[in-house]
mmCIF file of C-alpha atoms and ligand atoms in Angstrom:
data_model
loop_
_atom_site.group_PDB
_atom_site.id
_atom_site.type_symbol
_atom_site.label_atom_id
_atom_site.label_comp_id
_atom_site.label_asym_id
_atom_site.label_seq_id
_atom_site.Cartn_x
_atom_site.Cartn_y
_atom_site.Cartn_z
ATOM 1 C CA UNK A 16 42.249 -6.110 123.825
ATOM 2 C CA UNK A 17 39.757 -8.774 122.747
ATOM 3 C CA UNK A 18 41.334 -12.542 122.499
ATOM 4 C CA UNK A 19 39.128 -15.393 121.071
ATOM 5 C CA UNK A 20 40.030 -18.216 122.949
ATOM 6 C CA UNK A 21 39.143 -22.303 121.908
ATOM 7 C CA UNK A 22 39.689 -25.017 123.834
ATOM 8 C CA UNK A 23 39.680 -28.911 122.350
ATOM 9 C CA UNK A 24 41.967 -30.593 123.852
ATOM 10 C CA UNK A 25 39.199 -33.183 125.479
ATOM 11 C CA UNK A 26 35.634 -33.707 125.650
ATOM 12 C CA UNK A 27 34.602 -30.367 125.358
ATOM 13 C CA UNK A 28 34.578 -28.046 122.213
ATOM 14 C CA UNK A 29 34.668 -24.579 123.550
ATOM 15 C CA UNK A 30 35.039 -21.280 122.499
ATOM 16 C CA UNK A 31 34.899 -17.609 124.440
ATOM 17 C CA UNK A 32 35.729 -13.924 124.014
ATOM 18 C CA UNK A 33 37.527 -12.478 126.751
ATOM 19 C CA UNK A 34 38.489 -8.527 127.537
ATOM 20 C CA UNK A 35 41.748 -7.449 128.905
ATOM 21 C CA UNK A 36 42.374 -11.393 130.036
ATOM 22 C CA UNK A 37 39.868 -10.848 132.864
ATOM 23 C CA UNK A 38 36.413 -9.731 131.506
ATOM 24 C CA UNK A 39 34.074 -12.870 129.933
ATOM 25 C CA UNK A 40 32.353 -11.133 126.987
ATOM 26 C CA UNK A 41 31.378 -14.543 125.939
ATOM 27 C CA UNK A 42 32.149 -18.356 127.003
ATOM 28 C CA UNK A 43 30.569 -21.068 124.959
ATOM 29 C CA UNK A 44 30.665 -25.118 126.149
ATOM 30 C CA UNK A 45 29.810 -28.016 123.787
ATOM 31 C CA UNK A 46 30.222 -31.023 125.766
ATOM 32 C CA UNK A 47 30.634 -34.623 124.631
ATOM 33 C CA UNK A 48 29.651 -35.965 127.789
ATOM 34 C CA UNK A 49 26.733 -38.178 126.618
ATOM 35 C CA UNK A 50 28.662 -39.556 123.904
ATOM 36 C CA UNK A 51 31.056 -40.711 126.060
ATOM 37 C CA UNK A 52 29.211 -41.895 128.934
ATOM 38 C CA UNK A 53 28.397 -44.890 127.580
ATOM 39 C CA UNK A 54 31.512 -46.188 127.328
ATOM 40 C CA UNK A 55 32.735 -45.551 130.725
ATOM 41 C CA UNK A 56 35.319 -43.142 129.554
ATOM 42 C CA UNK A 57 36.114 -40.223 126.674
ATOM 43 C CA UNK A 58 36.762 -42.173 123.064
ATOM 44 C CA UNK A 59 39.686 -40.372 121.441
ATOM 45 C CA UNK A 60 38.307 -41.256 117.759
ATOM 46 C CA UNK A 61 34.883 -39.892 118.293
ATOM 47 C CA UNK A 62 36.391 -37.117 120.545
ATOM 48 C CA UNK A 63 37.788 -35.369 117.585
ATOM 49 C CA UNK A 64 34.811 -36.198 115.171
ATOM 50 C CA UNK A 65 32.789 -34.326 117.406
ATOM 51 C CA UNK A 66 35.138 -31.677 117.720
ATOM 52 C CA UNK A 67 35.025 -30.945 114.036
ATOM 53 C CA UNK A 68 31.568 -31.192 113.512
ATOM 54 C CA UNK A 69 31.147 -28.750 116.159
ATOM 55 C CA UNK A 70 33.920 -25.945 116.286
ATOM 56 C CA UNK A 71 32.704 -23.855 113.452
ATOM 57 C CA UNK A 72 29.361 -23.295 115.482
ATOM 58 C CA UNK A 73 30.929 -22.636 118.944
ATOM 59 C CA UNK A 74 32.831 -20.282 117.722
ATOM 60 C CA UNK A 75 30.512 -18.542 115.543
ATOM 61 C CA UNK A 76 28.373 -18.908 118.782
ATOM 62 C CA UNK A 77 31.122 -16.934 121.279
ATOM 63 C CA UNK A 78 31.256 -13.660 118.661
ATOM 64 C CA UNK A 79 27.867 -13.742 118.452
ATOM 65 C CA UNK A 80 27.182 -13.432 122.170
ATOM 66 C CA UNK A 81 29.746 -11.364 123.025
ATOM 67 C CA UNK A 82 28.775 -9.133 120.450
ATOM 68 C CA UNK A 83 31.476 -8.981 118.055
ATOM 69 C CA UNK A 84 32.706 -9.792 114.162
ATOM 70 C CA UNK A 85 36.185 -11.402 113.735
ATOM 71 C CA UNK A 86 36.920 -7.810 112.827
ATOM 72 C CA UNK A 87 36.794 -6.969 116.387
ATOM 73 C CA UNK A 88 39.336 -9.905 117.358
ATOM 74 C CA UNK A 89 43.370 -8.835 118.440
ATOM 75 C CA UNK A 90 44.309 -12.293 119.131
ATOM 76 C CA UNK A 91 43.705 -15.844 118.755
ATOM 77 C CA UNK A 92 44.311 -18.087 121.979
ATOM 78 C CA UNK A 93 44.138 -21.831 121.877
ATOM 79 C CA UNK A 94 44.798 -24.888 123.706
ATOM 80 C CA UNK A 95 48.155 -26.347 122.233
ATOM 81 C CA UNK A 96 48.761 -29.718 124.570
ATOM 82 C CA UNK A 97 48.829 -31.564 126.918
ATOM 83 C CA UNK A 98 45.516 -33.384 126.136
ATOM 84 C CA UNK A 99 44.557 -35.868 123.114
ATOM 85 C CA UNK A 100 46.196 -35.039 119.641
ATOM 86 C CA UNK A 101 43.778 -35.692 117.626
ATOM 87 C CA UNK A 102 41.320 -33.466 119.706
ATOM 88 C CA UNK A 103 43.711 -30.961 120.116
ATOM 89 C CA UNK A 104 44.173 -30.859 116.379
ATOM 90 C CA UNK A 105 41.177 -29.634 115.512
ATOM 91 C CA UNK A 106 40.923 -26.083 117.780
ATOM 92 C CA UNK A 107 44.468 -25.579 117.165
ATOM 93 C CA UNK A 108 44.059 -25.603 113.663
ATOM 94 C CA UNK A 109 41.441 -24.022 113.369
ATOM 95 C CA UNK A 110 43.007 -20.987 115.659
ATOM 96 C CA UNK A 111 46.098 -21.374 113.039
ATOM 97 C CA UNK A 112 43.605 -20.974 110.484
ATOM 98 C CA UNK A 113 42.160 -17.747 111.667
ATOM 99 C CA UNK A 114 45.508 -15.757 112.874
ATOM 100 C CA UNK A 115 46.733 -16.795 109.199
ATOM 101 C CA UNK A 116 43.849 -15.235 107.525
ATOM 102 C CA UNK A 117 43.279 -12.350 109.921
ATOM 103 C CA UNK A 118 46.590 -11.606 110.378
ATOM 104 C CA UNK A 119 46.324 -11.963 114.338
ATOM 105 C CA UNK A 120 48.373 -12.888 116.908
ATOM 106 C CA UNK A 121 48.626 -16.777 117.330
ATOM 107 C CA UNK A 122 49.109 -17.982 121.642
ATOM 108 C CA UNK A 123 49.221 -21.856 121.583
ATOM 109 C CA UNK A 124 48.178 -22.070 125.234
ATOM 110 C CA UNK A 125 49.250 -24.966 128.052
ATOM 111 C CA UNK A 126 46.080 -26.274 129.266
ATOM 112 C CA UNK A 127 47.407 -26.500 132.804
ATOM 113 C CA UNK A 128 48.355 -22.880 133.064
ATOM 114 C CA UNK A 129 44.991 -21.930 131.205
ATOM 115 C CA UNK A 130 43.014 -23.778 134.240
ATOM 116 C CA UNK A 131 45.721 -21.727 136.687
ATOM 117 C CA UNK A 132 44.779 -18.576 134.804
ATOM 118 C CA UNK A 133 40.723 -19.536 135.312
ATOM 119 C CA UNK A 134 41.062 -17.933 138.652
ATOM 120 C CA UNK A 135 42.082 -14.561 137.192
ATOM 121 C CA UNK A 136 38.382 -14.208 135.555
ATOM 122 C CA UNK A 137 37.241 -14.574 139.342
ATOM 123 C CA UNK A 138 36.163 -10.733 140.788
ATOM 124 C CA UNK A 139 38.141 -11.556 143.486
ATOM 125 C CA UNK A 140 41.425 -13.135 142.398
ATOM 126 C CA UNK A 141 44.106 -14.243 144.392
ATOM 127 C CA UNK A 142 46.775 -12.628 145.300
ATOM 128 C CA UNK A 143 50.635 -13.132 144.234
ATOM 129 C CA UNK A 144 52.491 -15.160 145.022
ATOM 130 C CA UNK A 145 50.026 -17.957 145.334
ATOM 131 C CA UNK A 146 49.598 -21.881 145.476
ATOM 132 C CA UNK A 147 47.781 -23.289 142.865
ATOM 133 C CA UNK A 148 46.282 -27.412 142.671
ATOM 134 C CA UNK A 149 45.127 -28.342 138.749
ATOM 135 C CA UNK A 150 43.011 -31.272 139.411
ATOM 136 C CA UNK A 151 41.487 -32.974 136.848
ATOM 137 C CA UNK A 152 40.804 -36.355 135.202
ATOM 138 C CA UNK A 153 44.448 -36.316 134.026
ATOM 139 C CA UNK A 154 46.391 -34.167 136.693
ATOM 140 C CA UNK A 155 47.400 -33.628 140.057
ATOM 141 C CA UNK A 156 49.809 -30.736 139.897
ATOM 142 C CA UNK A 157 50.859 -28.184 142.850
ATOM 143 C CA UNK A 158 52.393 -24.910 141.432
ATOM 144 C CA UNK A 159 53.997 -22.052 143.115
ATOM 145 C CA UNK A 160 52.758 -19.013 140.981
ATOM 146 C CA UNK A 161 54.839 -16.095 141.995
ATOM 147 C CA UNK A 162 53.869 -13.573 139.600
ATOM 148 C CA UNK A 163 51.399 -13.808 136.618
ATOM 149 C CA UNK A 164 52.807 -16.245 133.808
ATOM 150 C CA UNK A 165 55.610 -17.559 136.084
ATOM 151 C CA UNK A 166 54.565 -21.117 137.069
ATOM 152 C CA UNK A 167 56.812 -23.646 138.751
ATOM 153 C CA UNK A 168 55.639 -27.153 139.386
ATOM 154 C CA UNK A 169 55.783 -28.331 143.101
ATOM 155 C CA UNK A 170 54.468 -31.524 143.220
ATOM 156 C CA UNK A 171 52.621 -34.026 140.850
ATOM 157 C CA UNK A 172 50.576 -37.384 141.321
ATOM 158 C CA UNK A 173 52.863 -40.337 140.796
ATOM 159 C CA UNK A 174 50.551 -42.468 139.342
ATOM 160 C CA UNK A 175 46.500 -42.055 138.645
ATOM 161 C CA UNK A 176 45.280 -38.038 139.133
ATOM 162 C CA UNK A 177 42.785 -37.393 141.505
ATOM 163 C CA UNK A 178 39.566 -36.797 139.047
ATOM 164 C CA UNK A 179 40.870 -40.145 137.361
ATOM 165 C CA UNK A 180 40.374 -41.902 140.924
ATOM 166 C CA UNK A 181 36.961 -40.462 141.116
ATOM 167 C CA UNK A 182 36.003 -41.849 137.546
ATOM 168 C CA UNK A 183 37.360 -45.505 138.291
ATOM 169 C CA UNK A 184 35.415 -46.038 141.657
ATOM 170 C CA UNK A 185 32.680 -44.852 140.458
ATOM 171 C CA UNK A 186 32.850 -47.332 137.703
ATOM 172 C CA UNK A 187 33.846 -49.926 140.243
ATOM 173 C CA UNK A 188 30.414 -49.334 142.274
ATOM 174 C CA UNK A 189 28.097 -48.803 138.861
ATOM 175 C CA UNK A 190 27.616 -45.396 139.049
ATOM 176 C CA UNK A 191 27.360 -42.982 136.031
ATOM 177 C CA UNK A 192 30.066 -41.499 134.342
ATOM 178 C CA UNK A 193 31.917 -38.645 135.025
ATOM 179 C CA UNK A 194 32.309 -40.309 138.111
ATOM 180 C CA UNK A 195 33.178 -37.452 140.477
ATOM 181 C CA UNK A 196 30.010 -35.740 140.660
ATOM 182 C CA UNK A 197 28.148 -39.009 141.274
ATOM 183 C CA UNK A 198 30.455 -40.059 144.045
ATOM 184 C CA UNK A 199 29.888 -36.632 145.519
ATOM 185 C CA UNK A 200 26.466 -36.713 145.509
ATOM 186 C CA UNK A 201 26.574 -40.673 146.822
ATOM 187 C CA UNK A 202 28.904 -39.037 149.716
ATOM 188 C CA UNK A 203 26.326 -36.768 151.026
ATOM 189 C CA UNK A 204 24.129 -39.354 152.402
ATOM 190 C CA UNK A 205 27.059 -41.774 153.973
ATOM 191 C CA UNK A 206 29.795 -41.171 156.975
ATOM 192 C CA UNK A 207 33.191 -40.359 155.657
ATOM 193 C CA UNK A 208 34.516 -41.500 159.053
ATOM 194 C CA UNK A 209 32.838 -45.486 158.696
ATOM 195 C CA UNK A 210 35.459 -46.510 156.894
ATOM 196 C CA UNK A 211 38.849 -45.370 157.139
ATOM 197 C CA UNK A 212 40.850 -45.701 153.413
ATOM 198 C CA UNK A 213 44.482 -45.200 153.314
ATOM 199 C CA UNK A 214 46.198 -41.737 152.684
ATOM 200 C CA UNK A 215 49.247 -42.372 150.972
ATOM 201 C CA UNK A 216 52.349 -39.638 150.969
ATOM 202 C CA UNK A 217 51.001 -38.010 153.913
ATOM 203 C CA UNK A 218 53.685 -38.660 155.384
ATOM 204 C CA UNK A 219 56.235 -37.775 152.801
ATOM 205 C CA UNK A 220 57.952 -34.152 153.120
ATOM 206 C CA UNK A 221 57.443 -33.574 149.577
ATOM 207 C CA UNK A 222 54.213 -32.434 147.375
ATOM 208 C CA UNK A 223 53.838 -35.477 145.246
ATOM 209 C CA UNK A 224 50.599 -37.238 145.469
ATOM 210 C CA UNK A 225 49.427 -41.478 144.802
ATOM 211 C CA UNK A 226 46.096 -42.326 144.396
ATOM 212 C CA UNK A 227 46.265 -45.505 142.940
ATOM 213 C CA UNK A 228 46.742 -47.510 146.619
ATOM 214 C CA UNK A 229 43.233 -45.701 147.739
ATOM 215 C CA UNK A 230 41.972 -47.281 144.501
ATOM 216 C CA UNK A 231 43.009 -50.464 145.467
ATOM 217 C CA UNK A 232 41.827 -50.456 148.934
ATOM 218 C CA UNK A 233 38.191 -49.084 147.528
ATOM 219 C CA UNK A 234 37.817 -52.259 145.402
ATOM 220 C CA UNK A 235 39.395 -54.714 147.883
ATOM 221 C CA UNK A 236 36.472 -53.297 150.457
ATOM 222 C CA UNK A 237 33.736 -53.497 147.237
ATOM 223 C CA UNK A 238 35.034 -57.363 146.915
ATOM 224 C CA UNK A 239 34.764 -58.190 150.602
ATOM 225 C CA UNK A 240 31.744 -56.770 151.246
ATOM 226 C CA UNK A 241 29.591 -57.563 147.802
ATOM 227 C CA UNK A 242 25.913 -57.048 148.077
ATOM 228 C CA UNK A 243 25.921 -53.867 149.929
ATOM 229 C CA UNK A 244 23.019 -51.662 150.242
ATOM 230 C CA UNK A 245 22.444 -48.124 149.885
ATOM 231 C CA UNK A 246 23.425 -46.547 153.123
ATOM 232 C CA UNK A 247 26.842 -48.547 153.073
ATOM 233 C CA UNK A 248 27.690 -47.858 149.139
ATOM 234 C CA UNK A 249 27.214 -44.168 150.762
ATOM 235 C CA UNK A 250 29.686 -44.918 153.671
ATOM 236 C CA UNK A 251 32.251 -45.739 150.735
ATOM 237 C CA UNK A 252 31.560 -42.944 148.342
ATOM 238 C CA UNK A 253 31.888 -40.713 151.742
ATOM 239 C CA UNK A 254 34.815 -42.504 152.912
ATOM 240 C CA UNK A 255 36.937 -42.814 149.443
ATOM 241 C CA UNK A 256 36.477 -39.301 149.014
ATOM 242 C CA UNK A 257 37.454 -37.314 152.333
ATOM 243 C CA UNK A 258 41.107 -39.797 151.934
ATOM 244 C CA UNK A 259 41.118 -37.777 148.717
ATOM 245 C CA UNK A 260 40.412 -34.385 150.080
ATOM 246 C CA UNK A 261 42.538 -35.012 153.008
ATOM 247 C CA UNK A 262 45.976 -35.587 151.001
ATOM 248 C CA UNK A 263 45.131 -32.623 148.846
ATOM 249 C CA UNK A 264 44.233 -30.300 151.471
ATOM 250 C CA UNK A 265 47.113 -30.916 153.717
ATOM 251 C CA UNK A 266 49.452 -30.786 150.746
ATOM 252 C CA UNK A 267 48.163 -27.688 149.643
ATOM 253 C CA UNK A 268 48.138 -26.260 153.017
ATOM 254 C CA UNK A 269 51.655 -27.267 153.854
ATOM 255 C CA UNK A 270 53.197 -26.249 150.518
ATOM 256 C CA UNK A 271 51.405 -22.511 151.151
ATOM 257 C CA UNK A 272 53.082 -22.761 154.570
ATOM 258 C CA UNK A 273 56.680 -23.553 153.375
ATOM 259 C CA UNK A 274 56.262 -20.873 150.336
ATOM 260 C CA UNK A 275 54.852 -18.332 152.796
ATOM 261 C CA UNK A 276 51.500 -17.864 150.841
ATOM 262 C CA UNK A 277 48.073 -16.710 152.427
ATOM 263 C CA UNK A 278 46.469 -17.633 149.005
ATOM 264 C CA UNK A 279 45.903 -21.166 147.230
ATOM 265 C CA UNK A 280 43.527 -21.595 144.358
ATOM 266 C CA UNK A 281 42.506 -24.679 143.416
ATOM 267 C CA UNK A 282 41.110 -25.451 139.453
ATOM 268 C CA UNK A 283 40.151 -28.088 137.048
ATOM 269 C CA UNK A 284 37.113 -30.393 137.150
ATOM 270 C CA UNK A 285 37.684 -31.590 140.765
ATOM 271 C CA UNK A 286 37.390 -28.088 141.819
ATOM 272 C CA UNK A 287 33.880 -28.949 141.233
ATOM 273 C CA UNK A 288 33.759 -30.729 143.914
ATOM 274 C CA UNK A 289 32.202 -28.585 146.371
ATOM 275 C CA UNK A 290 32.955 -30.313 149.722
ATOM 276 C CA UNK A 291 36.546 -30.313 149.118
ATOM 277 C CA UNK A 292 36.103 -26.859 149.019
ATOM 278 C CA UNK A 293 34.269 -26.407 151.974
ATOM 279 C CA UNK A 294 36.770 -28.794 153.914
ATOM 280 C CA UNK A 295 39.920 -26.918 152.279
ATOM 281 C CA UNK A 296 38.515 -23.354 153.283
ATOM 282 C CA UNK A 297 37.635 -24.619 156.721
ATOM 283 C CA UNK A 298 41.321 -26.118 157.452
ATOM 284 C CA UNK A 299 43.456 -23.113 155.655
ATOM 285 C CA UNK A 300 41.474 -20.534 158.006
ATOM 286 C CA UNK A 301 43.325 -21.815 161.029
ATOM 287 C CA UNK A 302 46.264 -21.114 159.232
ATOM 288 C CA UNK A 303 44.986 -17.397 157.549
ATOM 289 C CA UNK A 304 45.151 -18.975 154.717
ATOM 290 C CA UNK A 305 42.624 -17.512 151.824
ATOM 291 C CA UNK A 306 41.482 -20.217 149.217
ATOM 292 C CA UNK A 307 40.418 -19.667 146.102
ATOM 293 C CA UNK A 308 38.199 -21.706 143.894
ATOM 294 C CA UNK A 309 36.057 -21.201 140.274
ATOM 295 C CA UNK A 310 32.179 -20.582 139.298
ATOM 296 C CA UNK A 311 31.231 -24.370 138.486
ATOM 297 C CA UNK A 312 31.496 -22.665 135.045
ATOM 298 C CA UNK A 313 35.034 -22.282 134.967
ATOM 299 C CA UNK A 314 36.262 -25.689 136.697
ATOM 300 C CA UNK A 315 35.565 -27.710 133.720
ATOM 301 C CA UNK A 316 37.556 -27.506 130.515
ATOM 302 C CA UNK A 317 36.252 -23.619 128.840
ATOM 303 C CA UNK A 318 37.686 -21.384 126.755
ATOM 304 C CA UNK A 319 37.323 -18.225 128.733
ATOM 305 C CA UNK A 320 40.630 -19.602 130.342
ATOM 306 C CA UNK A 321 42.242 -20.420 127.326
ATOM 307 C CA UNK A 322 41.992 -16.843 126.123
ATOM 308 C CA UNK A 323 43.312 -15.423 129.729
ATOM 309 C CA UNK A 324 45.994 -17.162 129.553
ATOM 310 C CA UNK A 325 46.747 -16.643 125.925
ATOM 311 C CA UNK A 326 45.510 -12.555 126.591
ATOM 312 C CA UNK A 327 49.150 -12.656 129.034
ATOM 313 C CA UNK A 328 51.391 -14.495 126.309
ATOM 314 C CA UNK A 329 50.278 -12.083 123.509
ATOM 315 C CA UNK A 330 51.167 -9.472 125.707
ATOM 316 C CA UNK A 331 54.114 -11.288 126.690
ATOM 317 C CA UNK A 332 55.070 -11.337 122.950
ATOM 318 C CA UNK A 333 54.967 -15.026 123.167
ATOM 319 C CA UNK A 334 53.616 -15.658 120.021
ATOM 320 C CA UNK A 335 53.368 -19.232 118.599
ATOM 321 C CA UNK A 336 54.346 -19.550 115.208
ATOM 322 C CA UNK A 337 52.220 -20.683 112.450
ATOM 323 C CA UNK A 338 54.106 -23.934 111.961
ATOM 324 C CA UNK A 339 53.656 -24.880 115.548
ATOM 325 C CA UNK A 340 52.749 -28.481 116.471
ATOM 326 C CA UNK A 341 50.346 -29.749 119.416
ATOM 327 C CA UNK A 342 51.467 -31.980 121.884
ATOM 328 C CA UNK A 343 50.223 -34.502 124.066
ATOM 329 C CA UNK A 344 52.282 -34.247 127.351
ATOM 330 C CA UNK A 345 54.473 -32.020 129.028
ATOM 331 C CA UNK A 346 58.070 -32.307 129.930
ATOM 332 C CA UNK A 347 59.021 -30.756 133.719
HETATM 333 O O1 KG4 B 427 39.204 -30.453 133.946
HETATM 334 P P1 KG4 B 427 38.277 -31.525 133.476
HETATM 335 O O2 KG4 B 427 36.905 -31.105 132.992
HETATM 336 O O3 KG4 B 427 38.911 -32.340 132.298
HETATM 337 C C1 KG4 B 427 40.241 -32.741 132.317
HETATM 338 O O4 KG4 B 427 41.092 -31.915 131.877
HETATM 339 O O5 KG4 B 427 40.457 -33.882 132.795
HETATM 340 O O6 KG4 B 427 38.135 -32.589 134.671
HETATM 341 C C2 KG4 B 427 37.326 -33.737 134.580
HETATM 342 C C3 KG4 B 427 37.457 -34.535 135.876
HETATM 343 C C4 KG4 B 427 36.777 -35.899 135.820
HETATM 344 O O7 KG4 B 427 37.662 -36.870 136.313
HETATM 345 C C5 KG4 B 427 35.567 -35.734 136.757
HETATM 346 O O8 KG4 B 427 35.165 -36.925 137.414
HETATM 347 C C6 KG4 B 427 36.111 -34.736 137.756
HETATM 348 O O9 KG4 B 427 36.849 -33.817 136.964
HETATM 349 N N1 KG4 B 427 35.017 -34.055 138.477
HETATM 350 C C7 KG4 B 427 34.810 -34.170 139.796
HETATM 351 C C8 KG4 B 427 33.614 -33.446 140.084
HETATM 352 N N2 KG4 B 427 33.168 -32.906 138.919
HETATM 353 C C9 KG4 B 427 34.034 -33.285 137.946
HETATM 354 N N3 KG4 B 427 35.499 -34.833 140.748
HETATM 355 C C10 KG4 B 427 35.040 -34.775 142.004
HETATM 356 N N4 KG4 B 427 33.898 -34.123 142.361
HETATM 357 C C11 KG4 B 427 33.162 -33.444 141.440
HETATM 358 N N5 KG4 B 427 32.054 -32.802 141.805
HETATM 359 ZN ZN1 ZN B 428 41.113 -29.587 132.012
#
């Protein structure tokens, strides 16, 4: 079965062609980054200006590559919330569009469970039941997945997500924007261990998550200690991001241990984020623990999720109707 998935429920107008939910035929990105970057942060307004200008030609772009006429399409996947309205207006319309005048099965897909469902496309997936972290620019979610399609939320961030932590000190010391791959790259050349930043809820028994103290503490530092040079702009990058590596891995680690899982995958654009990886692998080992993690392709917001996850509602029978409205958050 061949699902055309679209994603627009950010920055990025996407578009992909997946097999079965687990083959990429095709997986097309249009990114806004640069049009955002300059203002430190995405625009809503231009976000879904772009989106419309754009959508017609990613799509057109994903059946071409994967080799295909709508003819070919059983299904239409797209992202349905949470993310901006007025972005997520456009793909969802435009997938309403399409199922209307094809006749196809409609999935209005959950952006969270799309990015769980991102690990599906991997040739190795995980194995049920399995703990999954979403962490993005706008979430810091633990699930328990126990068997595909059954999600149950374990923890959340209480206040700023992790990829949202990343963006604002990286504003606070000048660098570019997104700011988590410029912190990461800062962190490579500094000492996580010269400066010690807080790790808030480690101590809590629960699986809820606060970044916005380490934030704090990060521009307290930046105000005592103005005029720094490289090497000790490094030491912060470093430091600010194993505190954030450190709650998330021992969260993850301890939530696998409670729910008896030797998997945990971890998606979203922090997933990115290479040595979190690399420290998460290292520290679930002792425990046999398996992790799991994208292609760089598939951390970011794509469509090739979108369509796995929306291949296992159509299958489901959980078809959206046609009158079906976005939305911008979801209720637990
Ligand atoms: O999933 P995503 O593309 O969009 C949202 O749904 O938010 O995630 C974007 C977030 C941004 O906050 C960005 O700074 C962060 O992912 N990010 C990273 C890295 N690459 C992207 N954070 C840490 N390290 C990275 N290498
Ligand atoms: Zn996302």
């Amino acid at each position: 079965m061949l699902i055309l998935g679209i994603e627009s429920s950010c920055d990025e107008t996407a578009a992909a062609v997946v097999e079965d939910g687990v083959h990429i035929r095709s997986s097309v990105v249009s990114s806004q980054v640069s049009t955002h970057a300059i203002y430190g942060g995405v625009v809503p307004e231009l976000a879904s200006r772009m989106h419309l200008e754009v959508i017609g030609p990613v799509v057109d772009q994903a059946l071409f590559q994967a080799g295909i006429g709508l003819n070919d399409i059983d299904g239409v996947a797209a992202t349905q919330g949470p993310g901006l309205i007025g972005a997520l207006l456009v793909g969802f319309s435009y997938a309403k569009a399409l199922a209307w005048a094809r006749h196809l099965p409609l999935a209005g897909v959950n952006h969270l469970e799309a990015h769980i469902c991102s690990l599906q496309l991997l040739d190795c997936p995980p194995q049920f039941p399995f703990i999954c972290l979403v962490v993005s620019g706008g979430h810091t979610n633990i699930y328990y997945v126990n068997e595909p399609g059954a999600f149950t939320l374990m923890g959340q961030t209480r206040d700023d997500a992790a990829g949202e932590a990343f963006d604002k000190v990286a504003k606070m010391m000048g660098l570019s924007y997104p700011g988590g791959p410029a912190i990461e790259a800062l962190a490579k050349k500094g000492d996580p261990k010269k400066i010690k930043f807080p790790r808030s809820m480690l101590g809590k028994d629960n699986f809820d998550f606060s970044f916005s103290g380490l934030k704090s503490a990060v521009a307290r530092h930046l105000h005592e200690n103005s005029g720094m040079n490289d090497d000790q702009s490094a030491h912060v990058a470093a430091g600010f991001q194993l505190a954030v590596i450190d709650v998330l891995s021992a969260k993850l680690i301890a939530a696998a241990r409670k729910k008896n899982c030797v998997c945990i995958g971890i998606a979203g654009g922090v997933s990115a984020n290479r040595t979190f990886v690399e420290n998460l692998a290292q520290r679930a080992e002792r425990h046999r623990i398996n992790v799991f993690s994208p292609p760089l392709s598939l951390c970011g917001d794509n469509a090739a999720m979108v369509a796995a996850r929306g291949w296992e509602m159509i299958r489901d029978n959980q078809i959206c109707r046609l009158d079906g409205d976005v939305y911008s958050r979801v209720k637990f």
